[in-house]
Amino acid sequence: MSSERLIYLPLGGAGEVGMNAYVYGYGPPGKERLILVDLGLTFPDMDTTPGVGVILPDISWLAERADRLEGIFITHAHEDHVGAVAHLWRKLGVPIHARNFTARIAKLKMKEAGLPPEEVRTAEPRPDALEAGPFSVQFVPVSHSLPEASALIIDTPAGRILHTGDLKLDPTPLVGEPWKPETFAEIGREGVKVLACDSTNVFNLHPGRSESSLQPEIEALVRGASGAVAATTFASNVARLKTLAEAGRAAGRSICLLGRAMNQMVTVAVESGVLKDFPPTLPPEDAAQLSPENLMLIVTGSQGERRAASAQLAQGKYMGIRMREGDTFLLSSKTIPGNERGVLKVVNQFSEMGVDVIDDHDGQYHVSGHANRPDLEELTRLLAPAMTVPLHGEHRHLREHTRIARETGTPSIVAANGSMVDLTGDAPRIVEHVEAGRVYVDGSVIVGQFDGVVRDRIRVALNGMVFVTVILEGDEALGEPWAELVGLPEAGRSNKPLVDLIESELAAFVERAGKKVLRDDDKIEEGLRRVVRQIAMEEIGRKPELRVVISRIEPE
Amino acid sequence: MSSERLIYLPLGGAGEVGMNAYVYGYGPPGKERLILVDLGLTFPDMDTTPGVGVILPDISWLAERADRLEGIFITHAHEDHVGAVAHLWRKLGVPIHARNFTARIAKLKMKEAGLPPEEVRTAEPRPDALEAGPFSVQFVPVSHSLPEASALIIDTPAGRILHTGDLKLDPTPLVGEPWKPETFAEIGREGVKVLACDSTNVFNLHPGRSESSLQPEIEALVRGASGAVAATTFASNVARLKTLAEAGRAAGRSICLLGRAMNQMVTVAVESGVLKDFPPTLPPEDAAQLSPENLMLIVTGSQGERRAASAQLAQGKYMGIRMREGDTFLLSSKTIPGNERGVLKVVNQFSEMGVDVIDDHDGQYHVSGHANRPDLEELTRLLAPAMTVPLHGEHRHLREHTRIARETGTPSIVAANGSMVDLTGDAPRIVEHVEAGRVYVDGSVIVGQFDGVVRDRIRVALNGMVFVTVILEGDEALGEPWAELVGLPEAGRSNKPLVDLIESELAAFVERAGKKVLRDDDKIEEGLRRVVRQIAMEEIGRKPELRVVISRIEPE
């Protein structure tokens, strides 16, 4: 038996949809040479990560082994695949490889962060191959919901891995490369040891629909609209932007793009050559002068993001443009679980303005960018892998995907973030669990998931807070203790100001306390805490968070 | 023209799904005699109402006119219709009328709150009628997702109102009364001036399905399961509880109910006579002894609530019962928008345990309790109202419902919470806007939506907080200023402890400050704030919330 092995280690994206980061390694155990596929981020929410900017995978394991890392390969330009490059590149320090469109996005991120954009190298698609230690990597064009998405062929001495990235089987994607079954059949004939595969839509039992199927629907909608039309989708969905813009043009409307991400994405797509014949666009100040029936807006904020163009239009205006009664707002998008409330807020605000909101309840105006179950089955048939490793999904997705693979006789395994899998043999085998998790970009600082920073914020949000100060000189109190209340009702049961009640009870405690207690910070703190907790419970029925500051003045 | 008028004033439930509270009035303007239909609550979320217990309608307008209030009528026992009675009854002080099952639930709430349960009066259904000032009110049995739901006929000198409450058109609801078109046709023939109508499912274009259509599907699922089966639904959905329990019995399994709400609801349903032939149940301690394949659990927590039985089973065990690999968890429910994240957490935790989760992706195991658009159209045809007032819905629902009414030539209007509508003439007309909104039950206190209590908690959650204390004696500082950090990283850019950096800069500021500044609390506070903000921005890239406490010791 060879002393070398082929390993797979997801550090993000396996057990969640978001912050993808997959390590492959080949070599003697513990000395494998490594590559990283994708380096994405995910977004915070108020329930678990209030105040956090973005969330990154914890790549400590890899950073400690950066000397064994041969390169970073980015499959496509979605934030959950490329969004962390600028945040984490310094810890890894190796070249980033991506195809033209993706590379341009990655370079922009590096530049904005003051990092060397030339560390991002533009790769050509298969049959070109990049050598990276024991690995030979080819970018295989696939269709997805943005241009130049790629699967990766990762050839190793132990066999071939086909890492799908995100993909769908779309023969007519409008922008980007069509699904070519013959390419995958050929790759399959060359022999695939491991299919590392997108699991997002494994629960969807219908074959995926093509991007081009939306064109007539959207065109009919825009033609039939009487006032202005504003449509939102993900900025990166360049094909959809084109469909929307073409629908506007066909209806004789001028096109205006609203939102920074939207404009940046179209610029990069045009410059990189993936977006051709995009209709001319008007700047917002000119669009604001047009009659509504001549206007087609394409706007950011499909997930109800508070500061995006959609939310601002729903609240009044954005860059001088205002929606009015009789206008139409089209959600050409899917709401990501967890974002429903934000999206519904926008929808209801538009409703209050008299704007007709068209959502995608029947899939009429949106198709997914991921392969559904029948598509995954077709992919598997074409590639005939010796084993399947599901990735890009919550645990339930990975588990279901594993079940499908097994049904066709293909060994498979659920490997969540931190599970190191040995792929060398006939079946995947978990051999080690390494520390994996998330870190938070918090303001300008990266904090750990378990540092307690966010936990403390959540506690104050749930419980409110009382801050107590007492000043002591030796065994005597100087003045009376102070209390500051944050996020608590001003008065409770007795209708007297809560702060007064607390302060007078704190004063009484200090008054009563013997010299021995007043010399002992722990005893004082314990006593003060008890007083606050008891009054808070009696008066307002809750236990606030508590901070006690005991200031000791040196006796003169 | 008569000097009297008929008015409608929603104080909750119009412009949202939740906390229903609808006022009707009849009499000279400003002197109308009033009734209240429903008095419900709604639930908080971390985004907008962290730490809040439940949310109630702001009924100040009505409380100030309690002397004109003739009674409270509760259509059915869902929390969004009856949940606020115990919280708000004291402000109104009039009898609460409801049918037997609902009255029992309301009495329990009154009793728990130390209020007189006898103020809840049990009403008999139509043709019985209750006189309440100028109103004559009849309870009309309708089908919904719990027993004894009722529409109300409210006869007034200005004509008849049919207030639907929540309803669906189910001829075979299993528990509760079936939909009887002939009853509604008869009510229509007697003449309906106003249809005040449930709008929840106005966007659903398919006719609603009957509760009984689920029975074979659920039975097949349970029969086919190999391990234990746990199924969750709303506790109040007594028909579904019966379907689930019957499916368990048919498969030869013992039934065990988990969760306080589930047990309470079944007890009340049996006692009130609406639930007959419910299979015998086992207490959890006996259920824990059974082999999994003999067990059918019916559990609370269909919305992913953190403390409910589902969430606890997903995390390990609940009352000694543990789910295992090969068991099945059935979501016989719809996820309410905003609860997706909590539900998915439960689903993925079960997935990690190897439990098969069956959700309701195709409506196979759940049907809605509300009338869909074709049902609303049928209802309107039968009642032939002179006008329609949509209620029980977000703004988008009300607006769409108004559009449908107008299409059939029925005058209609969107009247959101606080809009007083004159129903006397041929069409509804908004005549006044009164203060309406929400209040929060926060611990044991009711706080106003705009009191700032919750706003402060959200700010700390998003920004973290710094407390600064400085002690002064005349124009001299005693010791150095203290800083306490809450929810902030320990260190930032310079890698030095943030608290030390802040304290030393605060000390430097106090040192530098002239006697004039040190005598002026405003100036000191301003200076200290500037110092903290600047360092926080430099070091951690954010602006924390700030509280400054200046303690002045009297010079001796």
PDB file of N, CA and C in Angstrom, chain A residues 45-47 50-51 338 340-341 344 347-348 351-352 354-356 394-396 399 403 442-445 453 457 461-462 467 469 482 484-485 487 540-542 547 549 551, chain B residues 45-47 50-51 340-341 344 347-348 351-352 354-356 394-396 399 403 442-445 453 457 461-462 467 469 471 482 484-485 487 540-542 547 549 551:
ATOM      1  N   ASP A  45     -26.816  37.614  10.847  1.00  0.00           N
ATOM      2  CA  ASP A  45     -28.213  37.912  11.101  1.00  0.00           C
ATOM      3  C   ASP A  45     -28.355  38.389  12.533  1.00  0.00           C
ATOM      4  N   MET A  46     -29.466  39.031  12.788  1.00  0.00           N
ATOM      5  CA  MET A  46     -29.681  39.644  14.097  1.00  0.00           C
ATOM      6  C   MET A  46     -29.808  38.584  15.190  1.00  0.00           C
ATOM      7  N   ASP A  47     -30.327  37.405  14.847  1.00  0.00           N
ATOM      8  CA  ASP A  47     -30.537  36.375  15.866  1.00  0.00           C
ATOM      9  C   ASP A  47     -29.235  35.877  16.462  1.00  0.00           C
ATOM     10  N   PRO A  50     -25.545  39.759  15.735  1.00  0.00           N
ATOM     11  CA  PRO A  50     -25.867  41.183  15.599  1.00  0.00           C
ATOM     12  C   PRO A  50     -24.606  42.032  15.555  1.00  0.00           C
ATOM     13  N   GLY A  51     -24.594  43.022  14.679  1.00  0.00           N
ATOM     14  CA  GLY A  51     -23.480  43.958  14.614  1.00  0.00           C
ATOM     15  C   GLY A  51     -22.290  43.462  13.821  1.00  0.00           C
ATOM     16  N   GLY A 338     -34.516  32.962   5.810  1.00  0.00           N
ATOM     17  CA  GLY A 338     -34.001  33.892   6.812  1.00  0.00           C
ATOM     18  C   GLY A 338     -34.194  35.341   6.394  1.00  0.00           C
ATOM     19  N   GLU A 340     -36.915  36.412   4.666  1.00  0.00           N
ATOM     20  CA  GLU A 340     -38.328  36.634   4.341  1.00  0.00           C
ATOM     21  C   GLU A 340     -38.852  37.937   4.929  1.00  0.00           C
ATOM     22  N   ARG A 341     -38.497  38.212   6.184  1.00  0.00           N
ATOM     23  CA  ARG A 341     -39.075  39.376   6.835  1.00  0.00           C
ATOM     24  C   ARG A 341     -38.663  40.668   6.139  1.00  0.00           C
ATOM     25  N   LEU A 344     -40.514  40.915   2.782  1.00  0.00           N
ATOM     26  CA  LEU A 344     -41.936  41.251   2.948  1.00  0.00           C
ATOM     27  C   LEU A 344     -42.121  42.701   3.374  1.00  0.00           C
ATOM     28  N   VAL A 347     -41.995  44.619   0.201  1.00  0.00           N
ATOM     29  CA  VAL A 347     -43.216  44.354  -0.567  1.00  0.00           C
ATOM     30  C   VAL A 347     -44.393  45.150  -0.001  1.00  0.00           C
ATOM     31  N   ASN A 348     -44.548  45.144   1.328  1.00  0.00           N
ATOM     32  CA  ASN A 348     -45.681  45.847   1.932  1.00  0.00           C
ATOM     33  C   ASN A 348     -45.536  47.362   1.849  1.00  0.00           C
ATOM     34  N   SER A 351     -46.657  48.157  -1.493  1.00  0.00           N
ATOM     35  CA  SER A 351     -48.106  48.025  -1.529  1.00  0.00           C
ATOM     36  C   SER A 351     -48.765  49.286  -0.975  1.00  0.00           C
ATOM     37  N   GLU A 352     -48.215  49.829   0.106  1.00  0.00           N
ATOM     38  CA  GLU A 352     -48.780  51.055   0.691  1.00  0.00           C
ATOM     39  C   GLU A 352     -48.680  52.233  -0.262  1.00  0.00           C
ATOM     40  N   GLY A 354     -49.070  51.935  -3.394  1.00  0.00           N
ATOM     41  CA  GLY A 354     -49.903  51.639  -4.562  1.00  0.00           C
ATOM     42  C   GLY A 354     -49.123  50.998  -5.700  1.00  0.00           C
ATOM     43  N   VAL A 355     -47.910  50.541  -5.411  1.00  0.00           N
ATOM     44  CA  VAL A 355     -47.096  49.865  -6.431  1.00  0.00           C
ATOM     45  C   VAL A 355     -47.496  48.391  -6.488  1.00  0.00           C
ATOM     46  N   ASP A 356     -47.700  47.876  -7.683  1.00  0.00           N
ATOM     47  CA  ASP A 356     -48.037  46.459  -7.832  1.00  0.00           C
ATOM     48  C   ASP A 356     -46.782  45.617  -7.728  1.00  0.00           C
ATOM     49  N   GLU A 394     -26.648  22.455   3.479  1.00  0.00           N
ATOM     50  CA  GLU A 394     -26.851  22.203   4.896  1.00  0.00           C
ATOM     51  C   GLU A 394     -26.748  20.698   5.126  1.00  0.00           C
ATOM     52  N   HIS A 395     -26.719  20.325   6.402  1.00  0.00           N
ATOM     53  CA  HIS A 395     -26.560  18.902   6.699  1.00  0.00           C
ATOM     54  C   HIS A 395     -27.638  18.068   6.003  1.00  0.00           C
ATOM     55  N   ARG A 396     -28.883  18.571   6.029  1.00  0.00           N
ATOM     56  CA  ARG A 396     -29.993  17.822   5.418  1.00  0.00           C
ATOM     57  C   ARG A 396     -29.760  17.604   3.923  1.00  0.00           C
ATOM     58  N   ARG A 399     -26.947  14.962   3.491  1.00  0.00           N
ATOM     59  CA  ARG A 399     -27.425  13.621   3.866  1.00  0.00           C
ATOM     60  C   ARG A 399     -28.276  13.027   2.746  1.00  0.00           C
ATOM     61  N   ARG A 403     -27.615   9.761   0.223  1.00  0.00           N
ATOM     62  CA  ARG A 403     -28.586   8.680   0.041  1.00  0.00           C
ATOM     63  C   ARG A 403     -28.783   8.371  -1.450  1.00  0.00           C
ATOM     64  N   ASP A 442     -15.799  42.188  12.403  1.00  0.00           N
ATOM     65  CA  ASP A 442     -16.597  43.007  13.314  1.00  0.00           C
ATOM     66  C   ASP A 442     -15.975  44.401  13.312  1.00  0.00           C
ATOM     67  N   GLY A 443     -16.640  45.343  12.634  1.00  0.00           N
ATOM     68  CA  GLY A 443     -15.957  46.608  12.383  1.00  0.00           C
ATOM     69  C   GLY A 443     -14.729  46.284  11.562  1.00  0.00           C
ATOM     70  N   SER A 444     -13.544  46.687  12.030  1.00  0.00           N
ATOM     71  CA  SER A 444     -12.317  46.401  11.284  1.00  0.00           C
ATOM     72  C   SER A 444     -11.543  45.235  11.886  1.00  0.00           C
ATOM     73  N   VAL A 445     -12.156  44.521  12.841  1.00  0.00           N
ATOM     74  CA  VAL A 445     -11.439  43.487  13.584  1.00  0.00           C
ATOM     75  C   VAL A 445     -12.021  42.117  13.243  1.00  0.00           C
ATOM     76  N   VAL A 453     -17.809  38.187  22.383  1.00  0.00           N
ATOM     77  CA  VAL A 453     -18.161  39.555  21.997  1.00  0.00           C
ATOM     78  C   VAL A 453     -19.628  39.621  21.563  1.00  0.00           C
ATOM     79  N   ARG A 457     -23.429  40.970  23.372  1.00  0.00           N
ATOM     80  CA  ARG A 457     -24.387  41.869  22.715  1.00  0.00           C
ATOM     81  C   ARG A 457     -25.782  41.255  22.709  1.00  0.00           C
ATOM     82  N   ALA A 461     -29.220  42.592  24.437  1.00  0.00           N
ATOM     83  CA  ALA A 461     -30.419  42.770  23.608  1.00  0.00           C
ATOM     84  C   ALA A 461     -31.608  42.038  24.210  1.00  0.00           C
ATOM     85  N   LEU A 462     -31.361  40.882  24.803  1.00  0.00           N
ATOM     86  CA  LEU A 462     -32.462  40.089  25.350  1.00  0.00           C
ATOM     87  C   LEU A 462     -32.855  40.522  26.760  1.00  0.00           C
ATOM     88  N   PHE A 467     -25.839  49.099  35.038  1.00  0.00           N
ATOM     89  CA  PHE A 467     -24.455  49.400  35.293  1.00  0.00           C
ATOM     90  C   PHE A 467     -24.403  50.111  36.636  1.00  0.00           C
ATOM     91  N   THR A 469     -22.118  51.835  39.760  1.00  0.00           N
ATOM     92  CA  THR A 469     -20.830  52.401  40.183  1.00  0.00           C
ATOM     93  C   THR A 469     -20.891  52.740  41.665  1.00  0.00           C
ATOM     94  N   TRP A 482     -24.310  54.777  42.113  1.00  0.00           N
ATOM     95  CA  TRP A 482     -25.070  55.189  40.936  1.00  0.00           C
ATOM     96  C   TRP A 482     -25.534  53.950  40.163  1.00  0.00           C
ATOM     97  N   GLU A 484     -26.984  53.000  36.173  1.00  0.00           N
ATOM     98  CA  GLU A 484     -27.375  53.412  34.824  1.00  0.00           C
ATOM     99  C   GLU A 484     -28.116  52.244  34.201  1.00  0.00           C
ATOM    100  N   LEU A 485     -29.271  52.538  33.601  1.00  0.00           N
ATOM    101  CA  LEU A 485     -30.078  51.473  33.004  1.00  0.00           C
ATOM    102  C   LEU A 485     -30.018  51.585  31.480  1.00  0.00           C
ATOM    103  N   GLY A 487     -31.782  49.914  28.056  1.00  0.00           N
ATOM    104  CA  GLY A 487     -32.758  49.002  27.463  1.00  0.00           C
ATOM    105  C   GLY A 487     -33.700  48.389  28.474  1.00  0.00           C
ATOM    106  N   ILE A 540     -39.904  44.779  37.383  1.00  0.00           N
ATOM    107  CA  ILE A 540     -40.104  44.633  35.930  1.00  0.00           C
ATOM    108  C   ILE A 540     -40.075  43.181  35.474  1.00  0.00           C
ATOM    109  N   GLY A 541     -39.940  42.254  36.427  1.00  0.00           N
ATOM    110  CA  GLY A 541     -40.055  40.847  36.066  1.00  0.00           C
ATOM    111  C   GLY A 541     -38.961  40.324  35.157  1.00  0.00           C
ATOM    112  N   ARG A 542     -37.771  40.863  35.254  1.00  0.00           N
ATOM    113  CA  ARG A 542     -36.682  40.283  34.463  1.00  0.00           C
ATOM    114  C   ARG A 542     -35.340  40.442  35.161  1.00  0.00           C
ATOM    115  N   ARG A 547     -23.232  45.022  35.318  1.00  0.00           N
ATOM    116  CA  ARG A 547     -21.812  45.324  35.476  1.00  0.00           C
ATOM    117  C   ARG A 547     -21.658  46.229  36.686  1.00  0.00           C
ATOM    118  N   VAL A 549     -18.947  48.499  38.853  1.00  0.00           N
ATOM    119  CA  VAL A 549     -17.612  49.090  38.921  1.00  0.00           C
ATOM    120  C   VAL A 549     -17.410  49.650  40.324  1.00  0.00           C
ATOM    121  N   SER A 551     -14.974  51.783  42.418  1.00  0.00           N
ATOM    122  CA  SER A 551     -13.821  52.686  42.289  1.00  0.00           C
ATOM    123  C   SER A 551     -13.271  52.977  43.675  1.00  0.00           C
TER     124      SER A 551
ATOM    125  N   ASP B  45     -39.563  39.331  17.496  1.00  0.00           N
ATOM    126  CA  ASP B  45     -38.415  38.729  16.815  1.00  0.00           C
ATOM    127  C   ASP B  45     -37.168  39.504  17.190  1.00  0.00           C
ATOM    128  N   MET B  46     -36.035  38.867  16.956  1.00  0.00           N
ATOM    129  CA  MET B  46     -34.761  39.449  17.373  1.00  0.00           C
ATOM    130  C   MET B  46     -34.460  40.720  16.582  1.00  0.00           C
ATOM    131  N   ASP B  47     -34.903  40.788  15.342  1.00  0.00           N
ATOM    132  CA  ASP B  47     -34.579  41.949  14.511  1.00  0.00           C
ATOM    133  C   ASP B  47     -35.183  43.227  15.066  1.00  0.00           C
ATOM    134  N   PRO B  50     -36.068  42.475  20.338  1.00  0.00           N
ATOM    135  CA  PRO B  50     -35.313  41.544  21.180  1.00  0.00           C
ATOM    136  C   PRO B  50     -35.715  41.677  22.651  1.00  0.00           C
ATOM    137  N   GLY B  51     -35.847  40.547  23.308  1.00  0.00           N
ATOM    138  CA  GLY B  51     -36.127  40.545  24.744  1.00  0.00           C
ATOM    139  C   GLY B  51     -37.586  40.749  25.098  1.00  0.00           C
ATOM    140  N   GLU B 340     -38.208  30.724   9.417  1.00  0.00           N
ATOM    141  CA  GLU B 340     -37.487  29.726   8.617  1.00  0.00           C
ATOM    142  C   GLU B 340     -36.200  29.270   9.282  1.00  0.00           C
ATOM    143  N   ARG B 341     -35.446  30.250   9.819  1.00  0.00           N
ATOM    144  CA  ARG B 341     -34.138  29.894  10.352  1.00  0.00           C
ATOM    145  C   ARG B 341     -34.246  28.937  11.535  1.00  0.00           C
ATOM    146  N   LEU B 344     -35.263  25.458  10.202  1.00  0.00           N
ATOM    147  CA  LEU B 344     -34.164  24.763   9.520  1.00  0.00           C
ATOM    148  C   LEU B 344     -33.114  24.285  10.517  1.00  0.00           C
ATOM    149  N   VAL B 347     -34.408  21.055  11.755  1.00  0.00           N
ATOM    150  CA  VAL B 347     -34.323  20.055  10.685  1.00  0.00           C
ATOM    151  C   VAL B 347     -32.886  19.545  10.547  1.00  0.00           C
ATOM    152  N   ASN B 348     -31.920  20.466  10.532  1.00  0.00           N
ATOM    153  CA  ASN B 348     -30.536  20.045  10.351  1.00  0.00           C
ATOM    154  C   ASN B 348     -29.986  19.310  11.567  1.00  0.00           C
ATOM    155  N   SER B 351     -31.177  15.928  11.156  1.00  0.00           N
ATOM    156  CA  SER B 351     -30.396  15.302  10.084  1.00  0.00           C
ATOM    157  C   SER B 351     -29.069  14.786  10.631  1.00  0.00           C
ATOM    158  N   GLU B 352     -28.427  15.585  11.483  1.00  0.00           N
ATOM    159  CA  GLU B 352     -27.147  15.160  12.058  1.00  0.00           C
ATOM    160  C   GLU B 352     -27.313  13.917  12.932  1.00  0.00           C
ATOM    161  N   GLY B 354     -29.299  11.571  12.205  1.00  0.00           N
ATOM    162  CA  GLY B 354     -29.713  10.468  11.340  1.00  0.00           C
ATOM    163  C   GLY B 354     -31.225  10.283  11.296  1.00  0.00           C
ATOM    164  N   VAL B 355     -31.961  11.279  11.795  1.00  0.00           N
ATOM    165  CA  VAL B 355     -33.427  11.220  11.760  1.00  0.00           C
ATOM    166  C   VAL B 355     -33.901  11.714  10.390  1.00  0.00           C
ATOM    167  N   ASP B 356     -34.827  10.992   9.772  1.00  0.00           N
ATOM    168  CA  ASP B 356     -35.370  11.421   8.489  1.00  0.00           C
ATOM    169  C   ASP B 356     -36.432  12.484   8.708  1.00  0.00           C
ATOM    170  N   GLU B 394     -51.435  41.328   5.763  1.00  0.00           N
ATOM    171  CA  GLU B 394     -50.492  42.418   5.553  1.00  0.00           C
ATOM    172  C   GLU B 394     -51.093  43.378   4.520  1.00  0.00           C
ATOM    173  N   HIS B 395     -50.453  44.517   4.357  1.00  0.00           N
ATOM    174  CA  HIS B 395     -50.986  45.504   3.424  1.00  0.00           C
ATOM    175  C   HIS B 395     -51.180  44.910   2.035  1.00  0.00           C
ATOM    176  N   ARG B 396     -50.200  44.098   1.582  1.00  0.00           N
ATOM    177  CA  ARG B 396     -50.291  43.502   0.242  1.00  0.00           C
ATOM    178  C   ARG B 396     -51.522  42.611   0.107  1.00  0.00           C
ATOM    179  N   ARG B 399     -54.686  44.880  -0.027  1.00  0.00           N
ATOM    180  CA  ARG B 399     -54.759  45.586  -1.306  1.00  0.00           C
ATOM    181  C   ARG B 399     -55.259  44.652  -2.411  1.00  0.00           C
ATOM    182  N   ARG B 403     -58.833  44.675  -4.596  1.00  0.00           N
ATOM    183  CA  ARG B 403     -58.869  44.615  -6.060  1.00  0.00           C
ATOM    184  C   ARG B 403     -59.882  43.561  -6.531  1.00  0.00           C
ATOM    185  N   ASP B 442     -42.963  43.273  28.341  1.00  0.00           N
ATOM    186  CA  ASP B 442     -41.513  43.180  28.491  1.00  0.00           C
ATOM    187  C   ASP B 442     -41.242  42.790  29.941  1.00  0.00           C
ATOM    188  N   GLY B 443     -40.862  41.529  30.155  1.00  0.00           N
ATOM    189  CA  GLY B 443     -40.843  41.062  31.538  1.00  0.00           C
ATOM    190  C   GLY B 443     -42.268  41.158  32.044  1.00  0.00           C
ATOM    191  N   SER B 444     -42.486  41.850  33.155  1.00  0.00           N
ATOM    192  CA  SER B 444     -43.839  41.985  33.695  1.00  0.00           C
ATOM    193  C   SER B 444     -44.441  43.358  33.397  1.00  0.00           C
ATOM    194  N   VAL B 445     -43.788  44.134  32.536  1.00  0.00           N
ATOM    195  CA  VAL B 445     -44.193  45.515  32.307  1.00  0.00           C
ATOM    196  C   VAL B 445     -44.698  45.663  30.876  1.00  0.00           C
ATOM    197  N   VAL B 453     -36.985  51.730  24.862  1.00  0.00           N
ATOM    198  CA  VAL B 453     -36.419  50.613  25.621  1.00  0.00           C
ATOM    199  C   VAL B 453     -35.802  49.586  24.663  1.00  0.00           C
ATOM    200  N   ARG B 457     -31.761  48.530  23.269  1.00  0.00           N
ATOM    201  CA  ARG B 457     -31.207  47.159  23.241  1.00  0.00           C
ATOM    202  C   ARG B 457     -30.662  46.829  21.864  1.00  0.00           C
ATOM    203  N   ALA B 461     -26.853  45.879  20.711  1.00  0.00           N
ATOM    204  CA  ALA B 461     -26.609  44.626  19.985  1.00  0.00           C
ATOM    205  C   ALA B 461     -25.833  44.897  18.703  1.00  0.00           C
ATOM    206  N   LEU B 462     -26.116  46.013  18.040  1.00  0.00           N
ATOM    207  CA  LEU B 462     -25.456  46.298  16.768  1.00  0.00           C
ATOM    208  C   LEU B 462     -24.093  46.957  16.948  1.00  0.00           C
ATOM    209  N   PHE B 467     -19.022  52.099  28.775  1.00  0.00           N
ATOM    210  CA  PHE B 467     -19.421  52.902  29.937  1.00  0.00           C
ATOM    211  C   PHE B 467     -18.193  53.601  30.459  1.00  0.00           C
ATOM    212  N   THR B 469     -16.720  56.072  33.581  1.00  0.00           N
ATOM    213  CA  THR B 469     -16.963  56.687  34.890  1.00  0.00           C
ATOM    214  C   THR B 469     -15.807  57.598  35.226  1.00  0.00           C
ATOM    215  N   ILE B 471     -14.645  60.384  38.439  1.00  0.00           N
ATOM    216  CA  ILE B 471     -15.014  60.924  39.756  1.00  0.00           C
ATOM    217  C   ILE B 471     -14.325  62.267  39.945  1.00  0.00           C
ATOM    218  N   TRP B 482     -12.563  55.376  34.501  1.00  0.00           N
ATOM    219  CA  TRP B 482     -12.693  53.953  34.209  1.00  0.00           C
ATOM    220  C   TRP B 482     -13.482  53.769  32.908  1.00  0.00           C
ATOM    221  N   GLU B 484     -15.695  50.597  30.892  1.00  0.00           N
ATOM    222  CA  GLU B 484     -16.161  49.206  30.842  1.00  0.00           C
ATOM    223  C   GLU B 484     -16.662  48.951  29.435  1.00  0.00           C
ATOM    224  N   LEU B 485     -16.240  47.858  28.837  1.00  0.00           N
ATOM    225  CA  LEU B 485     -16.636  47.552  27.469  1.00  0.00           C
ATOM    226  C   LEU B 485     -17.635  46.393  27.474  1.00  0.00           C
ATOM    227  N   GLY B 487     -19.608  43.843  24.773  1.00  0.00           N
ATOM    228  CA  GLY B 487     -19.846  43.406  23.393  1.00  0.00           C
ATOM    229  C   GLY B 487     -18.882  44.014  22.395  1.00  0.00           C
ATOM    230  N   ILE B 540     -10.955  49.600  16.325  1.00  0.00           N
ATOM    231  CA  ILE B 540     -11.848  48.492  15.960  1.00  0.00           C
ATOM    232  C   ILE B 540     -12.829  48.863  14.848  1.00  0.00           C
ATOM    233  N   GLY B 541     -12.723  50.082  14.322  1.00  0.00           N
ATOM    234  CA  GLY B 541     -13.534  50.449  13.161  1.00  0.00           C
ATOM    235  C   GLY B 541     -15.025  50.513  13.424  1.00  0.00           C
ATOM    236  N   ARG B 542     -15.421  50.886  14.630  1.00  0.00           N
ATOM    237  CA  ARG B 542     -16.856  51.056  14.862  1.00  0.00           C
ATOM    238  C   ARG B 542     -17.109  52.119  15.931  1.00  0.00           C
ATOM    239  N   ARG B 547     -22.118  55.550  27.378  1.00  0.00           N
ATOM    240  CA  ARG B 547     -22.731  56.177  28.547  1.00  0.00           C
ATOM    241  C   ARG B 547     -21.613  56.715  29.418  1.00  0.00           C
ATOM    242  N   VAL B 549     -20.749  58.425  33.086  1.00  0.00           N
ATOM    243  CA  VAL B 549     -21.241  58.765  34.429  1.00  0.00           C
ATOM    244  C   VAL B 549     -20.200  59.649  35.104  1.00  0.00           C
ATOM    245  N   SER B 551     -19.301  61.315  38.482  1.00  0.00           N
ATOM    246  CA  SER B 551     -19.674  61.302  39.903  1.00  0.00           C
ATOM    247  C   SER B 551     -18.972  62.465  40.583  1.00  0.00           C
TER     248      SER B 551
END
